[in-house]
GROMACS .gro file of C-alpha atoms in nm:
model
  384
    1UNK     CA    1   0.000   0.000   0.000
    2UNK     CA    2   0.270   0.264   0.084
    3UNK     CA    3   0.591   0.069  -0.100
    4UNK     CA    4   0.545   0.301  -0.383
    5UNK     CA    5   0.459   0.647  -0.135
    6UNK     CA    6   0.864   0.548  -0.006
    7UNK     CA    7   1.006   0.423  -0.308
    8UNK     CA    8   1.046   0.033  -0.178
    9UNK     CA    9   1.175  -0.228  -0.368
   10UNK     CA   10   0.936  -0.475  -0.104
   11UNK     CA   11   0.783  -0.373   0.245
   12UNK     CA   12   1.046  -0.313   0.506
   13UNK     CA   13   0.902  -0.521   0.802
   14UNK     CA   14   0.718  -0.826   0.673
   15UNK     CA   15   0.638  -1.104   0.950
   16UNK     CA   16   0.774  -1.388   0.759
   17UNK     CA   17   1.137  -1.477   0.845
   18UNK     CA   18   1.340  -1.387   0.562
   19UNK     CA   19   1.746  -1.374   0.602
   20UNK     CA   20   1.763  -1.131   0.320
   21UNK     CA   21   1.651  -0.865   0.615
   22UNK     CA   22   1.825  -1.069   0.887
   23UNK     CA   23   2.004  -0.772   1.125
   24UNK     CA   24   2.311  -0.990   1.342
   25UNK     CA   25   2.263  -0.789   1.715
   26UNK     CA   26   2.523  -0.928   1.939
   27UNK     CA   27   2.345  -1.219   2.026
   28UNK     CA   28   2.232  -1.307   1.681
   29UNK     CA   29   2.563  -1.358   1.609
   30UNK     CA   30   2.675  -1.561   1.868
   31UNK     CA   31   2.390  -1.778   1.792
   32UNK     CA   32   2.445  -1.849   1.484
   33UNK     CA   33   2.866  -1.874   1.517
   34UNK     CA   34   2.732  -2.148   1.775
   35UNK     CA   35   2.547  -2.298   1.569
   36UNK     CA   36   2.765  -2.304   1.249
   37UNK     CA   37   3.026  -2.439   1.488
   38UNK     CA   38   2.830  -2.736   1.613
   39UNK     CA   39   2.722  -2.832   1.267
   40UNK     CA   40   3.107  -2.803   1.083
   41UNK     CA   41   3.221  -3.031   1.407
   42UNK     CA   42   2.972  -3.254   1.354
   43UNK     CA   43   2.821  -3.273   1.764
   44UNK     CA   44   2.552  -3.504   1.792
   45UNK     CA   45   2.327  -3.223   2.057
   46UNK     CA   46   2.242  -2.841   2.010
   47UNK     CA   47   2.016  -2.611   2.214
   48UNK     CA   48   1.871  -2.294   2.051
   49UNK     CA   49   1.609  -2.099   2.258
   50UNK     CA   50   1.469  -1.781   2.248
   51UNK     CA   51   1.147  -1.567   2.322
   52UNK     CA   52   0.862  -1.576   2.079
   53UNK     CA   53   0.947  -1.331   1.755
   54UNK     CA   54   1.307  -1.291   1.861
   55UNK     CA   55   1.396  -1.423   1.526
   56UNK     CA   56   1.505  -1.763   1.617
   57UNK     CA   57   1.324  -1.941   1.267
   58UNK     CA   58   1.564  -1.700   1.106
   59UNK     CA   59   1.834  -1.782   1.234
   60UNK     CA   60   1.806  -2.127   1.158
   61UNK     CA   61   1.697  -2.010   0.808
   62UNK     CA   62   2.027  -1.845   0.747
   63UNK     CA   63   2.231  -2.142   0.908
   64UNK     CA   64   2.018  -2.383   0.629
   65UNK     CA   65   2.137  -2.097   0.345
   66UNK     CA   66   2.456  -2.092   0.455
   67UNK     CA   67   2.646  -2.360   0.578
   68UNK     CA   68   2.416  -2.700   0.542
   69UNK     CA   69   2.394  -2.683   0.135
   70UNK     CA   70   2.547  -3.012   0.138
   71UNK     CA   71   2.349  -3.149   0.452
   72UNK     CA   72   2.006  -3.409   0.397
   73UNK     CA   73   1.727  -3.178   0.615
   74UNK     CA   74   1.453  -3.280   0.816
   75UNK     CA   75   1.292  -2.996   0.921
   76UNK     CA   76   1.006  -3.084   1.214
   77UNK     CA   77   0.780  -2.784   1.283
   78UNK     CA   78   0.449  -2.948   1.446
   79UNK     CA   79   0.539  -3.094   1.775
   80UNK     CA   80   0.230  -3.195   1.933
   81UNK     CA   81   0.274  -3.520   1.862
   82UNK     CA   82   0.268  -3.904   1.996
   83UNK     CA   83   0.574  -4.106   1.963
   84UNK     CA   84   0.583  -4.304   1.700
   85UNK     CA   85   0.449  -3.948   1.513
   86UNK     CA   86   0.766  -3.819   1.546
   87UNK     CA   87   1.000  -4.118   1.364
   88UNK     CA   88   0.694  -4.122   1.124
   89UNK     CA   89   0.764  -3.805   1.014
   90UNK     CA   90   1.178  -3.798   1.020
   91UNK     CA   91   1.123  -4.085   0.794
   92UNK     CA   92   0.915  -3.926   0.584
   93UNK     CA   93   1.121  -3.540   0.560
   94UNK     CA   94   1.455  -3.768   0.489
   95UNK     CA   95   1.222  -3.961   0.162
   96UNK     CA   96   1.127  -4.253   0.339
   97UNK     CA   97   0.772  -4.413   0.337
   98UNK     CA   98   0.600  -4.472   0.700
   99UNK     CA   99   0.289  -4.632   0.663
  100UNK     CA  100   0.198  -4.858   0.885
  101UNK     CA  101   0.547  -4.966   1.023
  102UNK     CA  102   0.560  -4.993   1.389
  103UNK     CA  103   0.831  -4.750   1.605
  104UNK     CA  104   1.097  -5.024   1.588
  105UNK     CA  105   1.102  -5.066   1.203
  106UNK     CA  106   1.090  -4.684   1.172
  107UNK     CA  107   1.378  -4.660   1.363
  108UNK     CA  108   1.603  -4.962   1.187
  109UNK     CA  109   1.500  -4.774   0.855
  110UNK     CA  110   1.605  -4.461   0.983
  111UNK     CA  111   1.960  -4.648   1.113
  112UNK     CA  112   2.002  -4.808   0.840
  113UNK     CA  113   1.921  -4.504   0.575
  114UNK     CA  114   2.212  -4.274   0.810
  115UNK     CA  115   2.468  -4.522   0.739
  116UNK     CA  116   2.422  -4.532   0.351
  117UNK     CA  117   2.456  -4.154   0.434
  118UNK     CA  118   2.758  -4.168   0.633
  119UNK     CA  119   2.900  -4.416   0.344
  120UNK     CA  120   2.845  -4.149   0.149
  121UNK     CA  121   2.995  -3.861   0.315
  122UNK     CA  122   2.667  -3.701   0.348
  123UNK     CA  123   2.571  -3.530   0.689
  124UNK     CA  124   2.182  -3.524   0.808
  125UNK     CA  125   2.084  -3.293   1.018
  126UNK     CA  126   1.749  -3.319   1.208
  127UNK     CA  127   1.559  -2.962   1.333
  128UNK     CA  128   1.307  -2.946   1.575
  129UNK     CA  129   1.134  -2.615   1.557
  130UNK     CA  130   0.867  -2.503   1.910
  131UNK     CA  131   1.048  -2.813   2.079
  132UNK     CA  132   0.888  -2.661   2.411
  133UNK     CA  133   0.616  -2.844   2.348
  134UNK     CA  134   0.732  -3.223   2.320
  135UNK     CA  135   0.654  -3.429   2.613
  136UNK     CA  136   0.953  -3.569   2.835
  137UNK     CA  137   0.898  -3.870   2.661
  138UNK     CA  138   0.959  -3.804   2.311
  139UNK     CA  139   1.251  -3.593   2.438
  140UNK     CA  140   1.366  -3.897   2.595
  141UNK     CA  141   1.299  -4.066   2.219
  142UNK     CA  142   1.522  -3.814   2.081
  143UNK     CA  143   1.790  -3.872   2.293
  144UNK     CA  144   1.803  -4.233   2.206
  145UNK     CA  145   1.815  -4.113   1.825
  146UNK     CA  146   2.183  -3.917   1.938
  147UNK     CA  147   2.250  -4.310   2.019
  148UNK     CA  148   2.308  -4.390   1.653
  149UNK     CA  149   2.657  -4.336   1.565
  150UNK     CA  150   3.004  -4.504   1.436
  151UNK     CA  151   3.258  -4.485   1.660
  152UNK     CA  152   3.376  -4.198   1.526
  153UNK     CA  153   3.087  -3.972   1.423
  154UNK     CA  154   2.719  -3.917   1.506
  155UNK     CA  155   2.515  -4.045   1.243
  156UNK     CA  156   2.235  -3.757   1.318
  157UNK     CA  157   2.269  -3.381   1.442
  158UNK     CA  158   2.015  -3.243   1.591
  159UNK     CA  159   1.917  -2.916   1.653
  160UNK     CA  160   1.645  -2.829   1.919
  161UNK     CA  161   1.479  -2.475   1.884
  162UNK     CA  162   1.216  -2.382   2.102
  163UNK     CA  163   1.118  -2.081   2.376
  164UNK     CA  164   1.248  -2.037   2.722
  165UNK     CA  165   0.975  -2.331   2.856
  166UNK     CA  166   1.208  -2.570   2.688
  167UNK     CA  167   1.479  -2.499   2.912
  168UNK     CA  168   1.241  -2.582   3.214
  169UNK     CA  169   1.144  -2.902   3.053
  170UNK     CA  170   1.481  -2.996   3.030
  171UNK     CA  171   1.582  -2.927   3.371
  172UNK     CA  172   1.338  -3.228   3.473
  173UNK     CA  173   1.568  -3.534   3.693
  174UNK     CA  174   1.455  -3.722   3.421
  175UNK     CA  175   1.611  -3.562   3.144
  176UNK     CA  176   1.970  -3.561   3.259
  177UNK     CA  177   2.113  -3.748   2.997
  178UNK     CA  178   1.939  -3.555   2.769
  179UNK     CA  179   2.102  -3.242   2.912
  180UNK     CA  180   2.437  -3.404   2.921
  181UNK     CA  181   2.443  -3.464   2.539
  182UNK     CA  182   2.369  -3.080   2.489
  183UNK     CA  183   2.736  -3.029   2.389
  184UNK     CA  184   2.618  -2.655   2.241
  185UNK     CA  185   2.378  -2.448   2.428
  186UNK     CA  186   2.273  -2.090   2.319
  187UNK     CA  187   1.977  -1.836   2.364
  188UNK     CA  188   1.892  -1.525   2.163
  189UNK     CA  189   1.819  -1.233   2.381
  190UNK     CA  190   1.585  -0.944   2.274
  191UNK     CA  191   1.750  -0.612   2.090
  192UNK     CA  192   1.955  -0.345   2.332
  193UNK     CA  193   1.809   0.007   2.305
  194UNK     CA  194   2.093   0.098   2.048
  195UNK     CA  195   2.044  -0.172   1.842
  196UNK     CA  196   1.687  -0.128   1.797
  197UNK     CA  197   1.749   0.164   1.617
  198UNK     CA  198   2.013  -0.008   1.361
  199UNK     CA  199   1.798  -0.273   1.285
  200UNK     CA  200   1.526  -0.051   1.209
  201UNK     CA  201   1.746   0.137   0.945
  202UNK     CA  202   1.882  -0.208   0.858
  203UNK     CA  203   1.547  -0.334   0.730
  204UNK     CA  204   1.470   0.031   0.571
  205UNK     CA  205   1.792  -0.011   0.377
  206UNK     CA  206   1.712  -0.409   0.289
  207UNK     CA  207   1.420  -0.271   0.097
  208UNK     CA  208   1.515  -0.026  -0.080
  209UNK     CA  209   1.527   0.306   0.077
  210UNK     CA  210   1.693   0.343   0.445
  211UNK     CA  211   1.573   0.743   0.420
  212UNK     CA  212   1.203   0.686   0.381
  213UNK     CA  213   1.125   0.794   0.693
  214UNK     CA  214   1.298   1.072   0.934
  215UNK     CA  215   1.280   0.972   1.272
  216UNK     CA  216   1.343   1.234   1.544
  217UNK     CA  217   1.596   1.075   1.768
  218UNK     CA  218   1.370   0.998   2.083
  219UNK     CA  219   1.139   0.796   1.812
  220UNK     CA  220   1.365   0.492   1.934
  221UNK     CA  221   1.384   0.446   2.272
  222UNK     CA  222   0.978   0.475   2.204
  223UNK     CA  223   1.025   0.197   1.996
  224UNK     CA  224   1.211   0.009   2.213
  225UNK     CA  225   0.993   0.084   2.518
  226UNK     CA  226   0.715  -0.062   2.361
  227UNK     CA  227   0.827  -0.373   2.220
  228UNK     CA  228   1.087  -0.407   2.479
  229UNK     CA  229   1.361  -0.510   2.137
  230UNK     CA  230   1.134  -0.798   2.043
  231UNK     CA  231   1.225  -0.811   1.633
  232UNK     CA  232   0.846  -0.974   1.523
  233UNK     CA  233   0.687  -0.640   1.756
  234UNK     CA  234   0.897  -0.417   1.615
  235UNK     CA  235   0.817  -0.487   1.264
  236UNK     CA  236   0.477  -0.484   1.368
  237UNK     CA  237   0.479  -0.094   1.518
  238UNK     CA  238   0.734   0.013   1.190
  239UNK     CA  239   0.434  -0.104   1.002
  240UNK     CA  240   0.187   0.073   1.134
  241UNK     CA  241   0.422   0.397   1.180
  242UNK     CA  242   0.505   0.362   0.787
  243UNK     CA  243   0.127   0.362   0.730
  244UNK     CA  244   0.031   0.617   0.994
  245UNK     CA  245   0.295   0.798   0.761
  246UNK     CA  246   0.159   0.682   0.432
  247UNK     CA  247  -0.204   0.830   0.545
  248UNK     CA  248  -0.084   1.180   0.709
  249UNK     CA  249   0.108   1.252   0.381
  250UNK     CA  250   0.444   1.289   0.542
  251UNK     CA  251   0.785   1.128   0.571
  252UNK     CA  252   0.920   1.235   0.895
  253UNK     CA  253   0.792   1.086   1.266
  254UNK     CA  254   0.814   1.211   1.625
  255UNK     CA  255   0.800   1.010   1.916
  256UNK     CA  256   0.464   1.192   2.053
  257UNK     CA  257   0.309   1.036   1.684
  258UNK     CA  258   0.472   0.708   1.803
  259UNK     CA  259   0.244   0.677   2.139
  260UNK     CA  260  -0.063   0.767   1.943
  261UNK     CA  261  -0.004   0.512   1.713
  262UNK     CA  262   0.064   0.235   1.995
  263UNK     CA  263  -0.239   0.387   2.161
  264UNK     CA  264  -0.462   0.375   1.841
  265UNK     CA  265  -0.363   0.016   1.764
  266UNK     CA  266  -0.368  -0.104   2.180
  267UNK     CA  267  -0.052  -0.205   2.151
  268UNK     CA  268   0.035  -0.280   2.497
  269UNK     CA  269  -0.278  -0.469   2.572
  270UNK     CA  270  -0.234  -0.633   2.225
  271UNK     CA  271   0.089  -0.780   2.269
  272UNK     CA  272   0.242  -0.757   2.659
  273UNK     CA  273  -0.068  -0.714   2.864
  274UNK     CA  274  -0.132  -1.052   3.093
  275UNK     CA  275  -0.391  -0.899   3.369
  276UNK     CA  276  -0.669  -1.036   3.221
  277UNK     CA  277  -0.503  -1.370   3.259
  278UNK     CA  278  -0.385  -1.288   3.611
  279UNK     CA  279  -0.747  -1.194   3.728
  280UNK     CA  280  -0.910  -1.534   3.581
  281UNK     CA  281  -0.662  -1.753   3.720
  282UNK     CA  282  -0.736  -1.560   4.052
  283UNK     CA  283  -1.112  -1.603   4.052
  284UNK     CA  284  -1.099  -1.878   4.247
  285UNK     CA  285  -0.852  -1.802   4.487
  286UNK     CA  286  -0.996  -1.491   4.651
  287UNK     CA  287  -0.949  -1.440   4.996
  288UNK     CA  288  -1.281  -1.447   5.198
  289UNK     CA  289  -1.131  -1.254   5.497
  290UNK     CA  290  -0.986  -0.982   5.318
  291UNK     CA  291  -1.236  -0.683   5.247
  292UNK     CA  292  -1.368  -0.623   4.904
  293UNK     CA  293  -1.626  -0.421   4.666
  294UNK     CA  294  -1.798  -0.754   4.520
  295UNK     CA  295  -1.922  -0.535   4.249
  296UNK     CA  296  -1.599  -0.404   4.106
  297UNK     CA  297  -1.417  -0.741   4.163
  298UNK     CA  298  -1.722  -0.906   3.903
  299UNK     CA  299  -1.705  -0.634   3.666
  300UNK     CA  300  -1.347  -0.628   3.667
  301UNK     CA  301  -1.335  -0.994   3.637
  302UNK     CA  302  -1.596  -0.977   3.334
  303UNK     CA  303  -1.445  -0.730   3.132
  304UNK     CA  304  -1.106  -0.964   3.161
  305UNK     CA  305  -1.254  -1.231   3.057
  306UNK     CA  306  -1.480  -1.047   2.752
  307UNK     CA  307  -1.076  -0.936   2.627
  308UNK     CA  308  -0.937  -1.272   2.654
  309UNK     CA  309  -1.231  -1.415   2.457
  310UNK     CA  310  -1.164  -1.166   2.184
  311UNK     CA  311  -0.819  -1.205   2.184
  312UNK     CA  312  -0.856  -1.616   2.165
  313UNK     CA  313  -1.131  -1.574   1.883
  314UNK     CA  314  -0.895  -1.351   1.695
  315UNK     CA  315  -0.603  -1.599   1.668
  316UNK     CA  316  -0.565  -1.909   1.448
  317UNK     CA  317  -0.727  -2.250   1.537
  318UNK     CA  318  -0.355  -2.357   1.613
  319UNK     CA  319  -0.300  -2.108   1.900
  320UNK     CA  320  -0.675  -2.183   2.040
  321UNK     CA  321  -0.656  -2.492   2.070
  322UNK     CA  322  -0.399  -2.483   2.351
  323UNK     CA  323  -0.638  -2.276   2.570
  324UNK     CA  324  -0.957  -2.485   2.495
  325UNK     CA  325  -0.879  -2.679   2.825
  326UNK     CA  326  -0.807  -2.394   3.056
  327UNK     CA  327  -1.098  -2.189   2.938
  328UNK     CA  328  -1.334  -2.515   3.004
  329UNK     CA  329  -1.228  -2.456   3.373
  330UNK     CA  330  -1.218  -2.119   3.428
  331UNK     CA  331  -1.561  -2.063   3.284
  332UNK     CA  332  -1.676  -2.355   3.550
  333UNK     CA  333  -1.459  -2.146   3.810
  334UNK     CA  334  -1.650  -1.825   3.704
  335UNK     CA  335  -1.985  -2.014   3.700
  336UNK     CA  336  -1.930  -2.121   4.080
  337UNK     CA  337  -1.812  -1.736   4.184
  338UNK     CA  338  -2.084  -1.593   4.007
  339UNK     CA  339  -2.356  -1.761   4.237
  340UNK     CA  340  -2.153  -1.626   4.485
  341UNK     CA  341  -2.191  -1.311   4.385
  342UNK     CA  342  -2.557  -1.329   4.265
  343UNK     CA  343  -2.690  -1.039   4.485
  344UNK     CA  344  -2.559  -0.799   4.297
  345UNK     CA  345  -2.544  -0.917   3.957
  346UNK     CA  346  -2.901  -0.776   3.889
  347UNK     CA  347  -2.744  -0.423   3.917
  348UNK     CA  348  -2.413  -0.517   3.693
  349UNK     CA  349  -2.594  -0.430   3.373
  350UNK     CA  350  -2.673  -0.094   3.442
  351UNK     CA  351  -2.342  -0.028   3.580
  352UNK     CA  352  -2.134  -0.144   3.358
  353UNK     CA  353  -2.300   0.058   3.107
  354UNK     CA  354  -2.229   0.325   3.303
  355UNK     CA  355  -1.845   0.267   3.332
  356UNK     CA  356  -1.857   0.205   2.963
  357UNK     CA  357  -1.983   0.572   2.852
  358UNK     CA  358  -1.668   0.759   3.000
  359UNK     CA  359  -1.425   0.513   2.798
  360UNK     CA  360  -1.579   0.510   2.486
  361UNK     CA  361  -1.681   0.938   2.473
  362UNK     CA  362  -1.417   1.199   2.440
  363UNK     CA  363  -1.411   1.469   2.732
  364UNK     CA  364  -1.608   1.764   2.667
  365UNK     CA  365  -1.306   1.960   2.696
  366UNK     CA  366  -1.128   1.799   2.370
  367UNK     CA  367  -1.164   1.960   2.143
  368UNK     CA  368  -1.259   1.781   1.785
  369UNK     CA  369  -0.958   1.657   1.595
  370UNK     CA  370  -0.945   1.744   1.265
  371UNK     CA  371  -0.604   1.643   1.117
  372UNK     CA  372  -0.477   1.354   0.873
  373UNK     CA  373  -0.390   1.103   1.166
  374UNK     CA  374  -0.785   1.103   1.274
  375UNK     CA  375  -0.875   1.054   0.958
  376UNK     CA  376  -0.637   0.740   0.950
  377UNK     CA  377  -0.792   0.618   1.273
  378UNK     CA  378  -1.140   0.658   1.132
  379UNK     CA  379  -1.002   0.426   0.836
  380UNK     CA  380  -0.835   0.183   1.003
  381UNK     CA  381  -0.957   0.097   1.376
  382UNK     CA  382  -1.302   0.304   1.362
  383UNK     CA  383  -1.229   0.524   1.592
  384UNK     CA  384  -1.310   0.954   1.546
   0.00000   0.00000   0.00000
């Protein structure tokens, strides 16, 4: 929509994890110098974790570009999986057929298709991408796969990527041999204050123009502030700044246009806020002997649990189905403390409504705003 308003050769901050925009921070690069190491060694274990949208499916991306041209790939993304699942579907990524073969014939096939390999001089490299979410079993699986080997080399690398859960997993008694097999262990950390800015220019310049846009200096640590250096949020707010841009008719940006923006677009709540969760995990843990207003606590609790809806119904079928459960219970929870609460629910409606009309009318003292950036919000979130 605005690629042609700032003379791009393709949008600047695109979700989709594309190495040709990859920006190395200081832990980016250690990452993947960790990682390039552990596969030119050949190590049979490696550890990659990271917070959601820190760019750790890029990473791996660039490593696959790189320096595994010559490597056979299987490349696991769906881990919610049983057991045999997971062997079913190395098999399958590597070109073998899986039907109907029990775990142990998977796994000779698999044994016995590494060593042609090795005969061959041919390294195959397994990736496990959201491995936070395999059970301590199939981890345990996976370690047995490290078990294949000559007595020189590992017959299989693997490469576990997943978010800072999968460290906890790991860290079960259980899993200690798993742990001690881990022979490279990194973690990409979120963007420094400083380097938020330079990978903002760094994408600008990837697509074409690193002057579209004059930021004021304090437009940064704005940036920062608000996504707190997490690469997937800030392409996220760049896009909507670019637009915000695109609508207003102008190529420069303060930071004062920034916290509209985030403010228009609920960015906080959006993307960091967690009270809502906090309040319905708490519904049925309230203290009986501490004092409180019964009516604020239910409409407090109510209007939490309208935004969690909305944000649930909002996402993809993938991401709701790991709430399904939890939500089955805390709607039983809420049931229970609502019948608790039933003598003043017949007055709720009215006041509600009433807490409602202050949030959603301007004060009489603002005075109507008339410029290019209410006109974009009137566009694009319905809001005057």
């Amino acid at each position: 929509m605005y690629r042609k308003y700032f003379n791009f050769s393709r949008k600047p901050f695109e979700l989709l994890p594309n190495p040709d925009f990859l920006y190395l921070s200081q832990s980016h690069k250690k990452a993947l110098t960790y990682l390039h190491y552990g596969i030119r060694e050949r190590l049979g274990f490696i550890l990659l974790t990271g917070q959601v949208g820190t760019g750790k499916t890029t990473i791996v991306r660039e490593l696959i570009d790189k320096y595994m041209q010559g490597a056979l790939l299987a490349h696991i993304f769906h881990t919610r999986m049983e057991n045999r699942q997971l062997l079913a579907m190395i098999n399958e990524e590597l070109g073998m057929t899986s039907d109907k073969k029990n775990k142990p014939a998977l796994l000779r096939e698999l044994h016995d298709f590494l060593i042609d390999q090795y005969s061959r001089r041919k390294p195959v490299v397994l990736i496990i991408d959201e491995a936070q979410n395999l059970s301590p079993s199939i981890l345990e699986d996976i370690r047995m796969l490290s078990n294949l080997e000559t007595k020189d080399d590992k017959l299989l690398h693997i490469i576990l990527v997943g978010q800072p859960e999968l460290r906890q997993t790991l860290a079960a008694p259980e899993l200690l041999q798993l742990r001690q097999r881990i022979q490279i262990n990194c973690k990409i950390e979120p963007l420094a204050n400083d380097e938020t800015k330079n990978y903002i220019l760094h994408r600008l310049e990837s697509a074409g123009n690193r002057e579209a846009l004059d930021f004021s200096e304090d437009c940064f640590p704005a940036i920062h502030s608000y996504t707190k250096g997490i690469p997937r949020l800030i392409n996220i707010l760049c896009d909507f700044i670019l637009l915000d841009a695109y609508a207003n008719e102008v190529k420069s940006v303060s930071h004062e246009a920034i916290h509209e923006i985030a403010n228009d677009i609920s960015f906080n709540a959006q993307y960091w806020e967690t009270s809502q969760l906090t309040a319905i995990h708490n519904i049925g843990n309230i203290d009986s002997n501490t004092p409180q207003d019964p009516t604020n606590k239910l409409h407090g609790i109510l209007i939490n649990f309208n935004k969690r809806l909305r944000h649930i119904e909002s996402g993809t079928p993938e991401k709701r189905q790991g709430v399904d459960d939890e939500l089955r219970a805390t709607i039983q929870t809420m049931n229970n403390r609502l019948e608790q609460l039933g003598q003043v629910v017949s007055s709720l409606d009215m006041q509600v409504k009433a807490l409602a009309i202050p949030m959603l009318q301007p004060s009489a003292a603002a005075k109507p705003d008339t410029s290019g950036r209410s006109w974009f919000r009137r566009q694009f979130f319905g809001k005057s």
